[in-house]
Amino acid sequence: MTIQNSLRTQPDEQGHFGQFGGRYVAETLMPLILDLEKEYRKAKQDPAFEEEFQYLLRQYVGRPNPLYYAQRLTEELGGAKIYLKREELNHTGAHKINNCIGQILLAKRMGKTRIIAETGAGQHGVATATVAALFNIPCTIFMGALDVERQQPNVFRMKLLGAEVRAVESGARTLKDAMNEALRDWVANVHDTFYIIGTVAGPHPYPELVRDFQSVIGKETREQILEAEGRLPDSIIACVGGGSNAIGMFHPFLDDPEVEIIGVEAAGYGLETGQHAASIAGGFPGVLHGNKTFLLQDEDGQITEAHSISAGLDYPGIGPEHAWLHEIGRVRYEPVTDDEALAAFQKLCKLEGIIPALESSHALAAVEKIAPTMGKDKIIVVNLSGRGDKDIFTVAKALGVEI
Amino acid sequence: MTDRISPTFATCREQGRAALVCFITGGDPTPNDTGAMLDALVAGGADLIELGMPFTDPMADGPAIQKANLRSLGAGTTTADILEIAASFRQRHPQVPLILMGYANPMIRRGSDWFADVAKNAGVDGVICVDIPTEEDGELGPALREAGLHFIRLATPTTDKARLPAVLQGSSGFLYYVSVAGITGKQQAAQASIEEAVAHLKSGTDLPVAVGFGVRTPEQAAAIGKVADGVVVGSAIVDIIGEHGANAAPHVREYVASLRTALGAEEVA
Ligand SMILES: Cc1ncc(COP(=O)(O)O)c(C=O)c1O
């Protein structure tokens, strides 16, 4: 494939992925995100920046993490060989930390003295609080009041790490509202504050830089599968909330047409119930939180509430690069319901001795559907984006168990 | 186009005072009540009206206008309701400039051409969109200009000399100076910084400059009115509607009249 035809050169100079992406922000923020873009371009050229990033990924996060052949799961499903990319073994238990390391290095470079972030389940909040502690920068995490109630262990973790957790009472009091509130804080504190966005959303250059930091997942996977199997996988699969673990896995494979790529959206109680978080399957293009993408919305453009059993997928939008990859047909997006994810969660616990995050369980559920349809000579890689310790209360409740 | 905006600023200038620009959220507390609130603004002496289009995610707004958005959406306000409110306002007040203000998504949902067309037909004069900066003008600007509507842009304390020409490109009607880096209805900017900013903006454009965000008292309005072509008041009015609900009109009228008097009331209707 020639460079001109590469799918890996997005976005364009305006931050657009086809019709998606862009910089839909209040004028107050424009100079700031232009500045961030400039600084990011410089950092990308700076070997010292890359060196520090790699050092921290290795010594602090614990990378590279393994690409593990899940033999018992493979045998149980009776089809393609299944490999798990073990992001759940990272420090803090998910892929989120990769991005936080990159962004805090940018914040430091830009001389910012305060960090803010939004969080849903608290995973990104914990990862942000972690790097803020490491770099000794004060940090405020915005979290919907409802999520604060639902995710007490992570709230306490963030506080232990020295972060201030602000419960957001506006709107439906979940992730979307936390992001609104973080943006409100940011416009009021533009001069000293760096906003660490937790997924491949927000205004340009966020979707690009978060993807670049998360691409370590796909790069490692590529090397590891070549070493293990001597060839690329037939399919790669990841769950999609905003889409950062997925794009990090997918991006290094976009120009390999022989690799089928599947993103898994949360279908909640089922697409037909309207209570889901599948922006591509059930949404339309629109503008929210700084970018144009597929959004759950009504006919007047009012954003509708998402639902998923997994708080990390419970967002009414999707990163703009995914919207574009869907539109050009390079990536297929499949819905998986709460119940399917719960079943896959339990299966991995029993077969492999790994408790997966409920988010990642959506990807595992898709594997369960696809693997049996493929021959034993085929290879699937699934991104195990996080560990499920945080989810045991939710799962217990769903299974009617009291703990 | 029948331009109502620049003649209004010109008239105010002749009267030796700044124009009073008043914002309320459409459909707050219900779509049926908004007409009376708008009439109260005009009766109190508002020169231009900004009619907010409610949105589920008002990212640039403080608590007062956030709550107004929730009240409006809670009452079931639709885009069709807003357009109807605008059209009937236009029938009752043929001369008062009416501007729709809001966020991108409700405006572009059915296509920017559709929106520009129906807004024009409803008698709207211009549009302010919080989250479409110059860089994304293509999303809405061309359709508005094609329909003969003003696209009124925002300048902020972070809009420096180098950036100002980009902000002005394609903007018309007036320039809205957001006097604080922050959200609506919070703190007010220092008078000195406003004077400096208005002078900076005026050096780059002949458009009238209206100053808003955080203006609450007649005294603040009067001070800003001395240096700007217009003073925008929103959250303070929205708070009155929040307090008095459907019965807010006389209170709104009284408050707006106090602002207008402070600006130099030549002839309140
Ligand atoms: C383990 C895990 N996976 C996936 C996600 C979803 O985010 P993204 O789609 O950006 O990877 C989250 C978000 O909290 C998460 O914690």
XYZ file of C-alpha atoms and ligand atoms in Angstrom:
688
model
C 0.000 0.000 0.000
C 1.384 3.440 -0.909
C 1.595 6.314 1.509
C -1.012 8.312 -0.410
C -3.514 5.568 0.236
C -2.562 5.185 3.855
C -5.340 5.266 6.405
C -2.827 6.215 9.054
C -2.217 9.838 8.093
C -5.417 11.308 9.538
C -6.473 13.826 10.643
C -5.914 16.638 8.138
C -4.460 19.984 9.205
C -7.799 21.176 10.530
C -8.134 18.095 12.665
C -10.771 16.513 10.450
C -11.187 12.798 9.846
C -13.309 13.050 6.714
C -16.373 15.007 7.842
C -15.687 14.182 11.502
C -13.487 15.638 14.236
C -12.581 19.313 14.139
C -12.451 22.005 16.804
C -15.945 22.905 17.916
C -15.103 24.878 21.031
C -15.854 28.267 22.528
C -13.551 31.025 21.325
C -11.979 31.242 24.788
C -10.471 27.794 24.282
C -9.357 28.189 20.666
C -6.007 29.889 21.331
C -5.322 27.242 23.947
C -5.929 24.232 21.748
C -3.933 25.836 18.936
C -1.130 26.218 21.432
C -1.481 22.610 22.558
C -1.270 21.472 18.961
C 1.892 23.459 18.377
C 3.448 22.082 21.522
C 2.454 18.535 20.629
C 4.066 18.836 17.180
C 7.268 19.989 18.842
C 7.176 17.221 21.427
C 6.733 14.635 18.679
C 9.959 15.837 17.077
C 11.823 15.829 20.366
C 13.731 12.588 21.070
C 13.911 13.493 24.760
C 10.113 13.527 24.988
C 9.816 10.116 23.364
C 12.578 8.775 25.576
C 10.896 9.905 28.788
C 7.546 8.526 27.587
C 9.084 5.147 26.791
C 11.017 5.086 30.041
C 7.867 5.630 32.100
C 5.878 3.094 30.096
C 8.576 0.540 30.780
C 9.553 1.245 34.372
C 6.365 2.712 35.814
C 3.491 1.211 33.795
C 5.187 -2.152 33.298
C 5.216 -2.380 29.529
C 5.423 -4.270 27.351
C 2.606 -6.384 28.719
C 2.152 -9.893 27.296
C 0.183 -11.073 24.314
C -1.220 -14.206 25.884
C -2.527 -17.238 24.034
C -5.821 -18.111 25.741
C -5.765 -21.845 25.146
C -8.745 -22.868 27.244
C -10.974 -20.141 25.825
C -9.843 -21.146 22.336
C -10.683 -24.793 22.971
C -14.036 -23.910 24.517
C -15.063 -21.832 21.516
C -13.674 -24.385 19.080
C -12.592 -22.059 16.296
C -9.927 -19.415 15.781
C -6.917 -19.161 18.057
C -7.498 -16.385 20.592
C -4.815 -14.092 21.938
C -5.397 -11.566 24.715
C -3.452 -8.307 24.798
C -2.979 -7.900 28.520
C -3.559 -4.168 29.108
C -5.181 -5.124 32.390
C -1.696 -5.881 33.745
C -0.635 -2.244 33.449
C -0.167 -0.189 36.580
C -3.648 1.044 37.639
C -5.218 -1.884 35.827
C -6.185 -0.548 32.413
C -4.925 1.046 29.213
C -5.901 4.527 30.448
C -2.491 5.129 32.027
C -0.675 5.066 28.638
C -2.460 8.232 27.601
C -2.115 9.892 30.997
C 1.663 9.483 30.953
C 1.829 11.131 27.531
C -0.436 14.012 28.464
C 1.182 14.802 31.792
C 4.525 15.035 29.991
C 2.904 17.562 27.644
C 1.459 19.474 30.596
C 4.886 19.648 32.171
C 6.409 20.821 28.890
C 3.810 23.576 28.631
C 4.515 24.739 32.179
C 0.969 24.056 33.383
C 0.558 23.913 37.139
C -2.876 22.331 37.522
C -4.476 19.216 36.031
C -8.168 18.529 35.444
C -9.877 15.461 34.013
C -13.328 13.946 33.619
C -14.110 10.406 34.608
C -17.023 7.990 34.367
C -16.229 4.769 36.166
C -13.224 6.407 37.722
C -10.588 4.497 35.734
C -9.351 7.539 33.869
C -9.690 9.572 37.053
C -7.497 7.113 38.928
C -4.932 7.044 36.122
C -4.863 10.846 36.007
C -4.602 11.164 39.792
C -1.752 8.655 39.619
C 0.366 10.604 37.151
C -0.493 13.879 38.880
C 0.893 12.400 42.110
C 3.954 11.159 40.275
C 4.634 14.601 38.830
C 3.517 16.484 41.934
C 0.899 18.597 40.144
C -2.412 19.427 41.869
C -5.304 17.679 40.220
C -9.092 17.996 40.164
C -11.267 15.185 38.818
C -14.822 15.856 37.657
C -17.179 12.957 38.134
C -20.957 12.800 37.790
C -22.638 12.668 41.192
C -24.409 9.458 40.235
C -21.093 7.851 39.273
C -19.576 9.024 42.557
C -22.266 7.008 44.321
C -21.801 3.992 42.048
C -18.010 3.934 42.118
C -17.012 4.638 45.707
C -13.813 2.529 45.671
C -12.379 4.546 42.784
C -13.422 7.821 44.417
C -11.462 6.801 47.491
C -8.483 5.733 45.369
C -8.367 9.135 43.705
C -8.468 10.840 47.076
C -5.687 8.625 48.403
C -3.640 9.692 45.412
C -4.136 13.297 46.421
C -6.742 14.366 43.869
C -9.743 16.511 44.584
C -12.899 14.777 43.331
C -15.700 17.122 42.379
C -19.155 15.565 42.148
C -21.044 17.068 39.208
C -24.716 17.673 39.959
C -25.757 19.013 36.554
C -27.643 17.126 33.836
C -27.958 13.382 34.341
C -24.940 13.450 36.710
C -22.839 11.004 34.650
C -19.792 11.055 32.344
C -21.179 13.467 29.748
C -21.963 15.989 32.470
C -18.541 15.486 34.030
C -17.010 16.400 30.681
C -19.226 19.501 30.423
C -18.090 20.569 33.859
C -14.420 19.934 33.087
C -14.769 22.112 29.986
C -16.416 24.831 32.099
C -13.557 24.701 34.552
C -11.051 24.808 31.725
C -12.449 27.986 30.125
C -12.286 29.665 33.506
C -8.683 28.587 34.149
C -7.100 28.589 30.722
C -3.800 30.035 31.781
C -2.562 27.503 34.297
C -4.659 24.386 33.686
C -4.070 21.340 31.484
C -7.081 19.187 30.666
C -6.171 15.487 30.390
C -8.994 14.074 28.268
C -9.455 10.353 28.832
C -10.397 9.117 25.406
C -10.032 9.863 21.703
C -12.683 12.584 21.800
C -12.723 16.326 22.389
C -11.415 19.010 20.043
C -8.393 18.505 17.801
C -5.608 17.703 18.648
C -6.919 15.461 21.458
C -8.230 12.596 19.307
C -4.893 12.505 17.520
C -2.597 12.742 20.507
C -4.553 10.289 22.653
C -4.455 7.847 19.741
C -0.728 8.314 19.323
C -0.093 7.654 23.013
C -2.380 4.595 22.994
C -0.881 3.208 19.772
C 1.761 1.535 21.879
C -0.878 -1.198 22.316
C -1.088 -2.031 18.615
C 2.630 -1.611 18.016
C 3.505 -4.118 20.717
C 0.777 -6.471 19.535
C 2.162 -6.417 16.020
C 5.623 -7.369 17.146
C 4.362 -9.971 19.568
C 2.055 -11.748 17.130
C 4.753 -11.785 14.475
C 7.055 -13.388 16.985
C 4.463 -15.913 18.181
C 2.836 -16.816 14.874
C 5.070 -15.382 12.177
C 2.141 -13.535 10.666
C -0.486 -10.867 11.347
C -3.811 -11.843 12.950
C -6.947 -12.374 10.887
C -9.094 -10.305 13.222
C -8.498 -7.763 15.959
C -11.269 -6.846 18.350
C -11.657 -4.149 21.018
C -14.466 -2.487 22.924
C -15.343 1.105 22.145
C -16.506 3.693 24.650
C -14.911 6.869 23.389
C -12.601 4.497 21.599
C -9.093 4.974 22.973
C -8.137 1.372 23.716
C -9.641 0.367 20.378
C -7.895 2.970 18.256
C -4.632 2.264 20.086
C -4.950 -1.357 19.057
C -6.324 -0.697 15.547
C -4.216 2.158 14.268
C -0.985 0.239 13.577
C -3.056 -2.296 11.561
C -5.197 0.066 9.479
C -2.999 -0.330 6.409
C -3.057 -4.138 6.518
C -6.162 -5.007 4.518
C -5.842 -8.689 5.406
C -6.554 -7.846 9.044
C -10.246 -7.591 9.794
C -10.935 -4.959 12.453
C -13.955 -5.012 14.740
C -14.993 -2.423 17.306
C -17.585 -3.406 19.893
C -20.195 -0.931 21.087
C -22.284 -1.325 24.235
C -25.836 -2.278 23.296
C -27.085 -2.025 26.903
C -30.521 -3.591 27.248
C -30.576 -4.065 23.456
C -30.582 -1.636 20.531
C -34.326 -2.018 20.095
C -34.985 -0.777 23.660
C -33.328 2.555 22.964
C -31.356 2.058 26.198
C -27.823 1.550 24.975
C -24.546 3.341 24.322
C -24.068 2.327 20.675
C -23.466 5.672 18.951
C -22.734 4.185 15.560
C -25.528 1.632 15.496
C -28.072 3.985 17.042
C -26.805 7.529 16.545
C -26.400 10.255 13.946
C -23.609 12.699 13.119
C -23.578 15.803 15.282
C -21.397 18.086 17.390
C -20.613 17.600 21.083
C -17.630 18.176 23.347
C -15.532 19.808 20.685
C -15.866 17.387 17.810
C -18.215 16.153 15.142
C -19.055 12.483 15.372
C -21.861 9.962 15.765
C -24.016 10.873 18.759
C -27.055 9.522 20.503
C -29.558 12.320 20.011
C -33.180 13.086 19.239
C -34.583 14.706 16.098
C -33.895 18.184 17.546
C -30.243 17.456 18.272
C -30.726 17.076 22.026
C -28.262 14.526 23.377
C -29.939 11.457 24.833
C -28.709 9.467 27.792
C -26.601 6.416 27.132
C -26.985 3.189 29.050
C -24.495 0.400 29.595
C -23.793 -1.910 32.512
C -20.198 -0.826 32.034
C -19.658 2.741 33.222
C -16.636 3.137 30.924
C -18.759 2.593 27.814
C -21.671 4.688 29.079
C -21.138 7.708 26.800
C -23.451 9.013 24.033
C -20.625 9.636 21.546
C -17.631 7.955 19.942
C -14.235 9.288 18.900
C -14.293 10.986 15.467
C -11.692 8.682 13.943
C -13.991 5.742 14.627
C -16.873 7.606 12.979
C -14.667 8.000 9.923
C -13.400 4.398 9.951
C -17.020 3.292 10.094
C -18.014 5.571 7.250
C -15.239 4.353 4.944
C -15.937 0.760 5.948
C -12.464 -0.070 7.264
C -13.696 -1.042 10.720
C -16.877 -2.949 11.480
C -18.770 -1.907 14.634
C -20.804 -4.579 16.381
C -23.223 -4.205 19.297
C -22.984 -6.375 22.435
C -25.602 -6.251 25.206
C -25.194 -6.062 28.989
C -26.208 -9.710 29.329
C -23.772 -10.927 26.691
C -20.968 -8.984 28.359
C -21.867 -10.411 31.776
C -21.728 -13.950 30.409
C -18.356 -13.320 28.778
C -17.077 -11.781 32.017
C -17.857 -14.972 33.924
C -16.525 -17.228 31.211
C -13.092 -15.614 31.208
C -12.911 -15.768 35.006
C -13.582 -19.521 34.980
C -11.603 -20.543 31.909
C -8.516 -18.386 32.149
C -8.365 -17.171 35.744
C -8.565 -13.567 34.605
C -11.236 -11.152 35.856
C -11.792 -8.796 32.926
C -13.264 -5.286 33.100
C -16.914 -5.125 32.058
C -15.817 -2.861 29.200
C -13.372 -5.473 27.924
C -16.018 -8.154 28.460
C -17.954 -6.587 25.586
C -15.033 -7.332 23.274
C -14.830 -10.863 24.696
C -18.535 -11.400 23.991
C -17.948 -10.451 20.371
C -15.087 -12.957 20.239
C -17.441 -15.653 21.472
C -19.725 -14.979 18.522
C -17.003 -14.725 15.899
C -14.351 -17.276 16.881
C -16.543 -20.383 16.366
C -17.292 -19.250 12.792
C -13.596 -19.193 11.933
C -11.246 -22.096 11.179
C -8.686 -23.353 13.705
C -5.916 -21.928 11.557
C -7.235 -18.408 12.053
C -6.009 -15.938 14.681
C -7.949 -13.387 16.697
C -6.389 -10.787 18.965
C -8.643 -9.168 21.535
C -7.675 -6.180 23.618
C -8.192 -6.916 27.289
C -8.340 -3.210 28.102
C -8.688 -3.521 31.871
C -9.123 -5.743 34.864
C -12.492 -6.252 36.490
C -11.809 -5.827 40.201
C -13.571 -2.473 40.023
C -16.664 -4.189 38.615
C -17.274 -6.903 41.168
C -20.031 -4.933 42.933
C -21.861 -4.261 39.690
C -21.545 -7.865 38.606
C -22.651 -9.194 41.983
C -25.713 -6.977 41.844
C -26.531 -8.083 38.298
C -26.230 -11.716 39.371
C -28.366 -11.128 42.450
C -25.514 -11.839 44.848
C -25.018 -9.828 48.017
C -21.435 -8.998 49.024
C -31.657 42.107 3.675
C -33.832 44.186 5.940
C -31.186 44.888 8.511
C -32.525 45.667 11.935
C -29.240 45.336 13.812
C -27.087 48.179 12.530
C -29.932 50.752 12.495
C -30.618 49.855 16.120
C -27.008 50.447 17.160
C -27.026 53.662 15.088
C -30.144 54.941 16.848
C -28.668 54.234 20.256
C -25.490 56.007 19.276
C -27.519 59.043 18.217
C -29.146 58.962 21.618
C -25.707 58.977 23.155
C -26.030 55.613 24.899
C -25.129 51.986 24.581
C -27.662 49.484 23.275
C -29.201 47.135 25.831
C -28.997 43.524 24.690
C -31.069 41.065 26.745
C -30.857 37.275 26.776
C -33.412 34.724 27.898
C -33.656 31.009 27.230
C -36.497 30.122 24.870
C -39.109 27.891 26.430
C -38.244 28.907 29.993
C -40.253 28.118 32.033
C -42.498 26.848 29.217
C -42.805 27.660 25.516
C -46.163 29.328 26.193
C -44.643 31.752 28.689
C -41.744 32.943 26.556
C -43.768 35.435 24.500
C -44.707 37.382 27.627
C -41.088 37.390 28.824
C -39.893 38.733 25.493
C -42.561 41.432 25.566
C -41.398 42.354 29.069
C -37.831 42.751 27.796
C -39.014 45.119 25.078
C -41.323 46.999 27.430
C -38.459 47.441 29.891
C -36.342 48.979 27.172
C -34.255 46.215 25.636
C -32.918 47.244 22.232
C -31.866 43.810 20.949
C -33.029 40.373 22.040
C -31.029 37.170 22.250
C -33.310 34.161 22.353
C -31.468 31.106 23.684
C -32.124 27.761 22.049
C -32.135 25.195 24.842
C -29.560 22.393 24.724
C -28.981 19.363 26.925
C -25.266 20.160 27.255
C -24.717 23.905 27.667
C -20.959 23.680 28.151
C -20.262 27.417 28.210
C -22.994 28.299 30.666
C -23.000 28.719 34.406
C -25.621 27.384 36.830
C -28.309 30.025 36.085
C -28.554 29.342 32.359
C -27.928 25.612 32.817
C -31.030 25.494 34.979
C -32.989 27.543 32.448
C -32.044 25.010 29.765
C -33.252 22.187 31.986
C -36.520 23.980 32.769
C -37.131 24.599 29.097
C -36.326 21.067 27.970
C -38.263 19.710 30.929
C -41.297 21.603 29.623
C -40.819 19.810 26.300
C -39.528 22.737 24.258
C -38.655 21.767 20.685
C -36.845 23.548 17.880
C -40.256 24.080 16.283
C -41.406 25.853 19.463
C -38.418 28.190 19.366
C -39.106 29.076 15.744
C -42.747 29.714 16.557
C -41.775 31.933 19.500
C -39.490 33.868 17.144
C -42.131 34.214 14.424
C -44.799 35.520 16.764
C -42.311 37.921 18.376
C -41.569 39.250 14.944
C -45.268 39.910 14.313
C -45.654 41.819 17.565
C -42.350 43.683 17.273
C -41.512 44.329 13.639
C -38.442 46.463 14.411
C -36.673 44.836 17.368
C -33.627 42.793 16.325
C -33.923 39.144 17.322
C -30.915 36.861 17.561
C -30.925 33.129 18.153
C -28.173 32.028 20.494
C -27.157 28.492 21.282
C -24.983 25.486 20.583
C -24.116 23.882 17.272
C -25.873 20.560 17.480
C -29.521 21.713 17.586
C -28.716 24.205 14.811
C -27.163 21.733 12.396
C -29.298 18.689 13.182
C -31.448 18.977 10.066
C -28.696 20.646 8.027
C -27.393 24.191 8.186
C -29.366 25.226 5.084
C -32.573 24.092 6.707
C -31.790 25.993 9.876
C -30.805 29.198 8.098
C -33.958 29.032 6.038
C -36.429 28.513 8.868
C -34.686 31.076 11.072
C -34.900 33.632 8.290
C -38.561 32.864 7.719
C -39.258 33.276 11.414
C -37.945 36.826 11.224
C -34.637 36.197 12.969
C -31.828 38.666 12.229
C -28.746 36.837 13.342
C -27.276 33.798 15.048
C -24.708 33.356 17.809
C -23.292 29.855 18.075
C -21.099 29.221 21.082
C -19.196 26.223 19.761
C -18.562 27.113 16.140
C -15.349 29.145 16.085
C -13.926 30.617 12.896
C -12.079 27.381 12.213
C -15.373 25.513 11.738
C -17.249 28.322 9.996
C -18.133 25.993 7.120
C -20.510 24.110 9.371
C -22.972 27.010 9.589
C -21.554 30.323 8.341
C -22.081 29.926 4.591
C -25.706 28.869 5.026
C -26.471 31.815 7.320
C -24.862 34.355 5.015
C -26.623 32.837 2.021
C -29.949 33.319 3.814
C -29.069 36.893 4.707
C -28.577 36.290 8.406
C -25.801 37.764 10.506
C -23.326 35.329 12.026
C -22.333 37.116 15.209
C -19.015 35.948 16.600
C -17.607 36.009 20.069
C -14.303 37.545 21.043
C -12.809 36.738 24.437
C -9.937 37.789 26.678
C -7.880 35.072 24.984
C -8.476 36.527 21.513
C -5.180 38.304 21.001
C -4.065 40.684 18.279
C -2.839 37.918 16.029
C -6.108 36.019 16.243
C -8.605 38.888 16.029
C -8.647 39.124 12.209
C -9.593 35.444 12.026
C -12.481 35.994 14.437
C -13.708 38.974 12.443
C -13.552 37.147 9.136
C -17.129 36.478 8.080
C -18.695 37.940 11.208
C -21.293 40.660 10.909
C -24.038 42.431 12.852
C -21.952 43.158 15.901
C -19.067 41.656 17.800
C -19.903 40.072 21.151
C -17.087 40.546 23.629
C -17.154 37.889 26.332
C -15.463 39.903 29.053
C -14.295 37.017 31.240
C -12.506 33.805 30.396
C -15.143 31.606 31.938
C -18.783 30.625 31.841
C -21.892 32.787 31.889
C -23.217 34.391 35.028
C -20.157 34.142 37.234
C -17.744 36.896 38.098
C -17.510 40.220 36.366
C -14.405 41.506 34.652
C -12.555 44.547 35.952
C -13.712 47.720 34.256
C -10.169 48.620 33.225
C -9.681 45.328 31.422
C -12.974 45.829 29.572
C -11.953 49.298 28.426
C -8.647 48.006 27.168
C -10.271 45.073 25.388
C -12.927 47.194 23.675
C -10.246 49.567 22.436
C -8.294 46.583 21.087
C -11.369 45.208 19.286
C -12.316 48.623 17.926
C -8.894 48.975 16.371
C -9.692 45.939 14.242
C -13.319 46.461 13.242
C -16.062 48.980 12.562
C -18.690 46.556 13.845
C -20.439 47.617 17.042
C -18.957 45.893 20.101
C -21.332 44.570 22.766
C -19.910 43.411 26.094
C -21.393 40.643 28.203
C -20.834 37.857 30.773
C -21.290 38.660 34.426
C -23.163 41.974 34.057
C -25.761 42.133 36.852
C -26.275 45.591 38.268
C -27.397 48.848 36.629
C -24.116 50.363 37.841
C -22.043 47.736 36.035
C -24.148 48.196 32.907
C -23.691 51.963 33.047
C -19.925 51.673 33.430
C -19.611 49.287 30.499
C -22.059 51.383 28.463
C -19.608 54.261 28.655
C -17.005 52.349 26.650
C -18.960 49.811 24.558
C -21.688 50.035 21.916
C -23.833 47.510 23.703
C -24.235 45.806 27.060
C -25.450 42.199 27.208
C -27.351 40.959 30.261
C -28.465 37.342 30.512
C -28.041 35.315 33.703
C -29.490 38.053 35.920
C -32.730 38.044 33.900
C -32.789 34.268 33.720
C -32.464 34.184 37.525
C -35.611 36.315 37.824
C -37.472 33.856 35.608
C -36.059 31.031 37.721
C -37.431 32.682 40.848
C -40.849 33.798 39.637
C -41.575 31.268 36.888
C -44.602 32.011 34.739
C -45.273 35.168 36.783
C -41.857 36.671 36.085
C -42.819 39.134 33.327
C -43.487 42.240 35.482
C -40.306 41.593 37.480
C -38.317 41.169 34.291
C -39.742 44.380 32.933
C -38.882 46.299 36.075
C -35.323 44.966 36.184
C -34.685 45.639 32.512
C -36.042 49.181 32.911
C -33.527 49.754 35.710
C -30.723 48.726 33.377
C -32.048 50.907 30.625
C -32.358 53.897 32.929
C -28.767 53.391 33.991
C -27.633 53.358 30.378
C -29.400 56.667 29.781
C -33.084 56.189 29.100
C -34.061 58.567 26.364
C -37.488 57.196 25.735
C -38.539 53.918 27.231
C -41.572 52.664 25.407
C -11.042 -1.013 31.055
C -11.666 -0.007 30.153
N -11.846 -0.325 28.863
C -12.416 0.533 28.011
C -12.877 1.777 28.415
C -13.556 2.648 27.421
O -12.781 3.731 26.997
P -12.121 3.742 25.565
O -13.182 3.408 24.580
O -11.617 5.135 25.419
O -11.041 2.758 25.529
C -12.711 2.158 29.760
C -13.166 3.467 30.244
O -13.261 3.753 31.415
C -12.085 1.233 30.641
O -11.914 1.541 31.935
